[in-house]
Short mmCIF file of C-alpha atoms and ligand atoms in Angstrom, two decimals:
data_model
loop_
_atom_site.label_atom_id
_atom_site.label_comp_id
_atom_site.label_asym_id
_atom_site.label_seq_id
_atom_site.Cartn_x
_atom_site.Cartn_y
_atom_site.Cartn_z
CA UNK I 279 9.90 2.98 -12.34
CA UNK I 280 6.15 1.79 -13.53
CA UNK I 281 3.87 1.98 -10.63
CA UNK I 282 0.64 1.72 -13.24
CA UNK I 283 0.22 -2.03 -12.54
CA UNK I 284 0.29 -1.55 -8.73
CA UNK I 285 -2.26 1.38 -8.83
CA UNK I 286 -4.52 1.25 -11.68
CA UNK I 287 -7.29 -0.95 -9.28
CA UNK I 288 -6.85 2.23 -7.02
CA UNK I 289 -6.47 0.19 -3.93
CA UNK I 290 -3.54 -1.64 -1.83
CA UNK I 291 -4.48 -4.21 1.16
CA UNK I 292 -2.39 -3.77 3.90
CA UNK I 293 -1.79 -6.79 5.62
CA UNK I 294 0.03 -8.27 8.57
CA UNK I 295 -0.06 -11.62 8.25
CA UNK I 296 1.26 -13.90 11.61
CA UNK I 297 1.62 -17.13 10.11
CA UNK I 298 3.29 -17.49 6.58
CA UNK I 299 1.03 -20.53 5.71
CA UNK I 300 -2.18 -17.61 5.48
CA UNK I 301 -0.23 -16.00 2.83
CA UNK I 302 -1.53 -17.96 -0.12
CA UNK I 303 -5.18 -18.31 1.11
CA UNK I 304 -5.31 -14.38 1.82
CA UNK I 305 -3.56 -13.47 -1.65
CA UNK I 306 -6.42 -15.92 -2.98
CA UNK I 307 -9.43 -14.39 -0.74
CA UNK I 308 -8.60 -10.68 -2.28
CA UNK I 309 -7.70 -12.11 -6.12
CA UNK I 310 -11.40 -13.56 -5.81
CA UNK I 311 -13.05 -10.20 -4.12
CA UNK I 312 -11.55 -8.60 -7.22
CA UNK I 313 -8.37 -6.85 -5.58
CA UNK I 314 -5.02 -7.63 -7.59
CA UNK I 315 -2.52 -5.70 -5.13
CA UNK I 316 -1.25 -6.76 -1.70
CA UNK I 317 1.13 -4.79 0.76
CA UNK I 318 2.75 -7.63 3.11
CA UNK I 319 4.04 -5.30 6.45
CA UNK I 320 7.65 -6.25 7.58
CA UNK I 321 5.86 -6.10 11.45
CA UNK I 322 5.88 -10.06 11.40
CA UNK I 323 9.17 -12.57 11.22
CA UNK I 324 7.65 -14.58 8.41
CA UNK I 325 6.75 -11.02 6.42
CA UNK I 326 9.57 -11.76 3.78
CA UNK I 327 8.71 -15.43 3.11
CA UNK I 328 4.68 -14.85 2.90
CA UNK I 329 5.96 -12.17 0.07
CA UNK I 330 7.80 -15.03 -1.26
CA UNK I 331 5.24 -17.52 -0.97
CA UNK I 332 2.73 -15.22 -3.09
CA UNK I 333 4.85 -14.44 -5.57
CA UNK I 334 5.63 -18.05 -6.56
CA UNK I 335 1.94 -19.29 -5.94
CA UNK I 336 -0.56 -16.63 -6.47
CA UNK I 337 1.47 -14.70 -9.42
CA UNK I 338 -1.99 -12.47 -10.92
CA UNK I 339 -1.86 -10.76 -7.93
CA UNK I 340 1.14 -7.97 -7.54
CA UNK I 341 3.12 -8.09 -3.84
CA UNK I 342 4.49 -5.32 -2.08
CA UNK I 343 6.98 -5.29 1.11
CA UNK I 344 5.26 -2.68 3.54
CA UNK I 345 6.20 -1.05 7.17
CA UNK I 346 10.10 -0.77 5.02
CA UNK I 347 12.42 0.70 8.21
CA UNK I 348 15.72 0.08 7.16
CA UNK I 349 18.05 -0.37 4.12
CA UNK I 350 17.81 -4.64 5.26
CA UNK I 351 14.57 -4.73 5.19
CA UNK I 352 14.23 -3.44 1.75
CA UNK I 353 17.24 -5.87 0.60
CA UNK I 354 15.03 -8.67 2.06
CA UNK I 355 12.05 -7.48 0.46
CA UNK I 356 12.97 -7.28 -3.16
CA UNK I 357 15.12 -10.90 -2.30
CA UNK I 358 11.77 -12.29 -1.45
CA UNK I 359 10.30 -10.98 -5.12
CA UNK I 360 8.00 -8.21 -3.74
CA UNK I 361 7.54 -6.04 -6.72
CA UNK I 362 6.83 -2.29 -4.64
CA UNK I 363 7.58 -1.15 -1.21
CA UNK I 364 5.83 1.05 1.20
CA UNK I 365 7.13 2.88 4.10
CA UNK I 366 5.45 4.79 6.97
CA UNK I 367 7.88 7.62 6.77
CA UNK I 368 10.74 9.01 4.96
CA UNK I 369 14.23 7.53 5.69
CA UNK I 370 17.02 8.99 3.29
CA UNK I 371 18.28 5.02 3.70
CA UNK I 372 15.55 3.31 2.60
CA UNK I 373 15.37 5.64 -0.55
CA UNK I 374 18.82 4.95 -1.88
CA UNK I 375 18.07 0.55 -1.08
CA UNK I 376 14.57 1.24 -2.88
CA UNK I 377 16.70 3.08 -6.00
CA UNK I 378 19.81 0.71 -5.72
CA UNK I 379 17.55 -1.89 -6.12
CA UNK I 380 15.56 -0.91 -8.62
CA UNK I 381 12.26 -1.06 -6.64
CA UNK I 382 9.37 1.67 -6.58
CA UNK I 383 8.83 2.89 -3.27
CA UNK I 384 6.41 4.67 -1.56
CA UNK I 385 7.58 6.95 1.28
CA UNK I 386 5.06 7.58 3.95
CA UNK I 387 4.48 11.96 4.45
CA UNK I 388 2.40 14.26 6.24
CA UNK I 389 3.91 17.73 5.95
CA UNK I 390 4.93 20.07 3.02
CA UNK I 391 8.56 19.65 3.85
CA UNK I 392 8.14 15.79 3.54
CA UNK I 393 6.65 16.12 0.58
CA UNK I 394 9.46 18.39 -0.72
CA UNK I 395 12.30 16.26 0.32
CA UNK I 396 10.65 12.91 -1.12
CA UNK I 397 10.07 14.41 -4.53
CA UNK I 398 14.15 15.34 -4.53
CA UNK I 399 15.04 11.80 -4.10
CA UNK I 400 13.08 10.80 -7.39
CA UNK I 401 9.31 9.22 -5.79
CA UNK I 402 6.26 10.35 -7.35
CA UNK I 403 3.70 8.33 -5.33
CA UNK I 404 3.72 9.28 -1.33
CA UNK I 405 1.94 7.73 0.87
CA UNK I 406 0.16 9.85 3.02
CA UNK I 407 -0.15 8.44 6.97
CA UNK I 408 -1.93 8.14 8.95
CA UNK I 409 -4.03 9.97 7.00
CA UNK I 410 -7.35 9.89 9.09
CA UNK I 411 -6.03 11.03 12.70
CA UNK I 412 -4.00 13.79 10.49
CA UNK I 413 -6.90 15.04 9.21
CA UNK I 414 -8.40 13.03 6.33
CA UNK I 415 -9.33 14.29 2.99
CA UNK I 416 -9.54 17.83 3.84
CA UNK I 417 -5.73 17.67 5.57
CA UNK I 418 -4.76 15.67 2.21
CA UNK I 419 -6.90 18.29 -0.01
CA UNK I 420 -4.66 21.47 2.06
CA UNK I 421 -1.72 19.57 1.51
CA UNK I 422 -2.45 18.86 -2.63
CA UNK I 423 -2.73 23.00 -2.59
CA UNK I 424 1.03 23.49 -3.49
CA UNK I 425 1.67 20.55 -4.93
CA UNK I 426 -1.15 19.80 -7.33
CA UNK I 427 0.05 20.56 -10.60
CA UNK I 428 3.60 18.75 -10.24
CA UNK I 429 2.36 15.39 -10.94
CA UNK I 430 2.76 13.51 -7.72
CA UNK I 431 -0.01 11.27 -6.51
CA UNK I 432 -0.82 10.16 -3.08
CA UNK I 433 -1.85 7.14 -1.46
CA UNK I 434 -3.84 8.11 2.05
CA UNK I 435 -3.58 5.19 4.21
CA UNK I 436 -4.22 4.77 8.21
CA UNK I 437 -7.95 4.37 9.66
CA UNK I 438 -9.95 4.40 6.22
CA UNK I 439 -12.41 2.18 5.76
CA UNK I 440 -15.34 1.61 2.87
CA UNK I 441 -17.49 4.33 3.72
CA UNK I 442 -14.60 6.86 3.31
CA UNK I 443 -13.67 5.47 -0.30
CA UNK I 444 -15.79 7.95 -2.48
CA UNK I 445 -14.68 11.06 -1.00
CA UNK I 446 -10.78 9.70 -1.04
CA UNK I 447 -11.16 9.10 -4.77
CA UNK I 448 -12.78 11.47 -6.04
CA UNK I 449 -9.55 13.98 -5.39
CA UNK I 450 -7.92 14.00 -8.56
CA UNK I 451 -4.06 13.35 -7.00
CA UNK I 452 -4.94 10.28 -5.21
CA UNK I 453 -3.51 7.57 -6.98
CA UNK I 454 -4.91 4.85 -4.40
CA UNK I 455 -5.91 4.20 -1.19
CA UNK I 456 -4.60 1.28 1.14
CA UNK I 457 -6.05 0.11 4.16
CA UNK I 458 -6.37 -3.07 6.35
CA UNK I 459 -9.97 -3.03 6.67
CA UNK I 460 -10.73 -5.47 4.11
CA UNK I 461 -7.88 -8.17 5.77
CA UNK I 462 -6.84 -6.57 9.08
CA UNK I 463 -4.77 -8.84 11.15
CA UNK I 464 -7.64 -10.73 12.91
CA UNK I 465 -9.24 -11.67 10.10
CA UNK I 466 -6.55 -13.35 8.92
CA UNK I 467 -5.43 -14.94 11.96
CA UNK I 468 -8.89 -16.30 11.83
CA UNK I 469 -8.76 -17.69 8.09
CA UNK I 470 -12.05 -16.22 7.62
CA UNK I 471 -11.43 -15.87 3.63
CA UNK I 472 -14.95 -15.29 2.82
CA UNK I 473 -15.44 -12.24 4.91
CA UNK I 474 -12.47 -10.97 3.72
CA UNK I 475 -13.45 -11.80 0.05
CA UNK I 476 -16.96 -9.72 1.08
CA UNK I 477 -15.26 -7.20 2.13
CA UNK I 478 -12.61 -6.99 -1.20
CA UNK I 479 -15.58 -7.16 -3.59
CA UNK I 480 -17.87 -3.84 -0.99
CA UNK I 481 -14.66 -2.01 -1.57
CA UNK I 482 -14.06 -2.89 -5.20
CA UNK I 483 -17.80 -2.06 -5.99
CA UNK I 484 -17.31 0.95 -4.55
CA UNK I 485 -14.68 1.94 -6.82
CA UNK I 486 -15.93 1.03 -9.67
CA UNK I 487 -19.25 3.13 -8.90
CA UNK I 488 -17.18 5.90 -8.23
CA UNK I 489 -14.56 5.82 -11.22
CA UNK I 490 -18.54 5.57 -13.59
CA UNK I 491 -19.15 8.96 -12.13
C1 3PG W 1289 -0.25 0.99 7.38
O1 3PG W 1289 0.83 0.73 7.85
O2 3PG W 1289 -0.36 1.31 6.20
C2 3PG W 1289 -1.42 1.01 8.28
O3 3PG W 1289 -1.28 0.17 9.35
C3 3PG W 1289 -2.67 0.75 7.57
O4 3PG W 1289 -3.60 1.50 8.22
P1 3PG W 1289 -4.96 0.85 8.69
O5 3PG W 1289 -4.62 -0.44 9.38
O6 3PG W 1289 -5.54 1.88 9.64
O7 3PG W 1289 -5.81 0.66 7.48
#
């Protein structure tokens, strides 16, 4: 399964989004900061029908189902149109709904043996949360040790923010980094689409400045 379109900006917004009529407006507010990828979280009722809501409406941008927990969830995800799907863990049952399917997933790891066990099930992008409270890019750099030359990229998500961009990208495995900083659940609930736009177009700079390097 491609996963090029979904990474090549290098960054995923994770968003929880309360009411489903902020879907389009949020989708919108990250399109114009520059930001073509969003992760909708299954952690609100209306997650499936905001994912279904950008799809139809805001179709330049690409819309993943994240916080995937069970085998439903990812039926109802990929019903709704969502075109990836994150979890925060590994779950054997989630893999086989993500492959029967047909939708890329990426499983959420911390450990070796994580890493291990997702790569048997067929994923080659892992998530890796909560990446800051497990030891940020030097936990993430350990963990690349063994694994380095097989191809697999990661995605470190949990507590980043702007300032920790740089050093996240410039490790040659990460694929992308996703975060709520740039649309975290208050914002949203607040419609304040301009801030978040500010703070889509800080982080895209930011990549772009360090993918010149
Ligand atoms: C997630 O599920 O990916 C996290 O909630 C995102 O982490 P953050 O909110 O700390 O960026």
């Amino acid at each position: 399964m491609n996963t090029d379109f979904i990474l090549k900006q290098r960054l995923i917004c994770v968003a929880v989004i309360d009411r489903p009529d902020d879907a389009i407006p949020l989708a919108e507010s990250l399109l114009a900061g520059g930001l073509n990828v969003i992760e909708v979280t299954f952690r609100t009722a209306g997650a499936a029908e905001c994912i279904a809501r950008i799809r139809k409406s805001v179709p330049q941008i690409a819309v993943g189902a994240g916080t995937l927990l069970t085998p439903d969830q990812v039926k109802q995800a990929v019903d709704a149109g969502s075109q990836f799907g994150v979890s925060p863990g590994l779950s054997e049952a989630v893999s086989n709904a993500a492959h029967k399917h047909k939708m890329p997933l990426f499983p959420g790891v911390i450990t070796p043996s994580e890493v291990m066990r997702t790569m048997e099930l067929g994923w080659k992008q892992l998530k890796f949360f909560p990446s800051e409270t497990s030891g940020g890019v030097n936990a993430l750099k350990a963990l690349i040790g063994p694994f380095g030359h097989t191809g697999i990229g990661f995605i470190p998500t949990g507590g980043i923010t702007a300032a920790m961009l740089a050093n996240y990208l410039a490790i040659k495995q990460v694929a992308a980094v996703g975060g709520s900083w740039m649309a975290d659940r208050k914002l949203v609930a607040e419609k304040s689409w301009s801030r978040i736009t500010g703070l889509t177009a800080e982080a895209m700079n930011i990549i772009a400045a360090t993918s010149a390097k």
